[in-house]
């Protein structure tokens, strides 16, 4: 499908790739979760195994060394966005943005 091809092409060239909730299934269909640590909405976690991940975790946010981030809930999208801001322009900017948004954030370990 065009969506699969687009995600595959972009996923191979971007520095950071994030998916929240069922978005991990779209990335899986595009071949972008193989060998990754992933998570998704709890009722969909079993489905992720068909895309050959290294592990399917129940954590709210899962980070891979290559910059791929996954969240089990759509609310984690804000935290993943702050993580990317922190990596690209600095943790101080991400912390200020989080404070402005009224959310708690600290860099992922």
GROMACS .gro file of C-alpha atoms in nm:
model
  109
    1UNK     CA    1   0.000   0.000   0.000
    2UNK     CA    2   0.114   0.361  -0.042
    3UNK     CA    3   0.111   0.415   0.334
    4UNK     CA    4   0.335   0.113   0.396
    5UNK     CA    5   0.580   0.223   0.126
    6UNK     CA    6   0.590   0.580   0.258
    7UNK     CA    7   0.654   0.468   0.616
    8UNK     CA    8   0.924   0.225   0.503
    9UNK     CA    9   1.103   0.491   0.296
   10UNK     CA   10   1.085   0.753   0.570
   11UNK     CA   11   1.168   0.509   0.849
   12UNK     CA   12   1.494   0.415   0.684
   13UNK     CA   13   1.614   0.775   0.655
   14UNK     CA   14   1.495   0.959   0.968
   15UNK     CA   15   1.698   0.991   1.286
   16UNK     CA   16   1.398   0.953   1.518
   17UNK     CA   17   1.091   0.740   1.461
   18UNK     CA   18   0.805   0.732   1.710
   19UNK     CA   19   0.479   0.542   1.732
   20UNK     CA   20   0.210   0.548   1.995
   21UNK     CA   21  -0.058   0.293   2.066
   22UNK     CA   22  -0.169   0.111   1.749
   23UNK     CA   23   0.080   0.310   1.537
   24UNK     CA   24   0.335   0.041   1.618
   25UNK     CA   25   0.130  -0.197   1.404
   26UNK     CA   26   0.160   0.038   1.106
   27UNK     CA   27   0.537   0.050   1.153
   28UNK     CA   28   0.539  -0.327   1.189
   29UNK     CA   29   0.355  -0.367   0.861
   30UNK     CA   30   0.619  -0.144   0.701
   31UNK     CA   31   0.897  -0.368   0.836
   32UNK     CA   32   1.022  -0.112   1.087
   33UNK     CA   33   0.988  -0.300   1.417
   34UNK     CA   34   1.193  -0.611   1.338
   35UNK     CA   35   1.469  -0.646   1.595
   36UNK     CA   36   1.333  -0.352   1.801
   37UNK     CA   37   1.202  -0.330   2.155
   38UNK     CA   38   0.840  -0.224   2.112
   39UNK     CA   39   0.515  -0.164   2.296
   40UNK     CA   40   0.158  -0.079   2.205
   41UNK     CA   41  -0.185  -0.070   2.364
   42UNK     CA   42  -0.205  -0.376   2.593
   43UNK     CA   43  -0.471  -0.561   2.393
   44UNK     CA   44  -0.256  -0.532   2.077
   45UNK     CA   45   0.078  -0.642   2.221
   46UNK     CA   46   0.040  -1.004   2.114
   47UNK     CA   47  -0.019  -0.892   1.754
   48UNK     CA   48   0.320  -0.718   1.743
   49UNK     CA   49   0.503  -1.052   1.764
   50UNK     CA   50   0.419  -1.127   1.399
   51UNK     CA   51   0.649  -0.838   1.299
   52UNK     CA   52   0.957  -1.003   1.455
   53UNK     CA   53   1.051  -0.753   1.728
   54UNK     CA   54   1.335  -0.824   1.970
   55UNK     CA   55   1.082  -0.794   2.253
   56UNK     CA   56   0.730  -0.668   2.320
   57UNK     CA   57   0.726  -0.484   2.650
   58UNK     CA   58   0.449  -0.356   2.872
   59UNK     CA   59   0.632  -0.031   2.958
   60UNK     CA   60   0.451   0.295   2.879
   61UNK     CA   61   0.745   0.414   2.668
   62UNK     CA   62   1.015   0.197   2.510
   63UNK     CA   63   1.333   0.346   2.369
   64UNK     CA   64   1.573   0.181   2.126
   65UNK     CA   65   1.937   0.288   2.087
   66UNK     CA   66   1.875   0.375   1.720
   67UNK     CA   67   1.622   0.646   1.810
   68UNK     CA   68   1.302   0.448   1.765
   69UNK     CA   69   1.050   0.519   2.040
   70UNK     CA   70   0.723   0.341   2.110
   71UNK     CA   71   0.445   0.427   2.354
   72UNK     CA   72   0.170   0.197   2.473
   73UNK     CA   73  -0.073   0.489   2.496
   74UNK     CA   74  -0.143   0.791   2.282
   75UNK     CA   75  -0.077   1.010   2.588
   76UNK     CA   76   0.285   0.896   2.559
   77UNK     CA   77   0.314   1.084   2.229
   78UNK     CA   78   0.374   1.408   2.419
   79UNK     CA   79   0.652   1.246   2.622
   80UNK     CA   80   0.811   1.101   2.308
   81UNK     CA   81   0.794   1.442   2.139
   82UNK     CA   82   0.964   1.598   2.441
   83UNK     CA   83   1.232   1.329   2.425
   84UNK     CA   84   1.303   1.420   2.062
   85UNK     CA   85   1.312   1.791   2.150
   86UNK     CA   86   1.554   1.711   2.431
   87UNK     CA   87   1.782   1.518   2.199
   88UNK     CA   88   1.770   1.771   1.915
   89UNK     CA   89   1.782   2.107   2.092
   90UNK     CA   90   1.866   2.017   2.450
   91UNK     CA   91   1.703   1.889   2.766
   92UNK     CA   92   1.663   2.242   2.903
   93UNK     CA   93   1.431   2.335   2.615
   94UNK     CA   94   1.238   2.010   2.657
   95UNK     CA   95   1.201   2.073   3.032
   96UNK     CA   96   1.077   2.429   2.971
   97UNK     CA   97   0.831   2.303   2.711
   98UNK     CA   98   0.705   2.034   2.949
   99UNK     CA   99   0.657   2.293   3.222
  100UNK     CA  100   0.465   2.516   2.979
  101UNK     CA  101   0.244   2.218   2.884
  102UNK     CA  102   0.193   2.124   3.248
  103UNK     CA  103   0.340   1.775   3.215
  104UNK     CA  104   0.617   1.601   3.402
  105UNK     CA  105   0.913   1.503   3.186
  106UNK     CA  106   1.264   1.379   3.236
  107UNK     CA  107   1.501   1.236   2.974
  108UNK     CA  108   1.455   0.864   2.911
  109UNK     CA  109   1.731   0.645   3.044
   0.00000   0.00000   0.00000
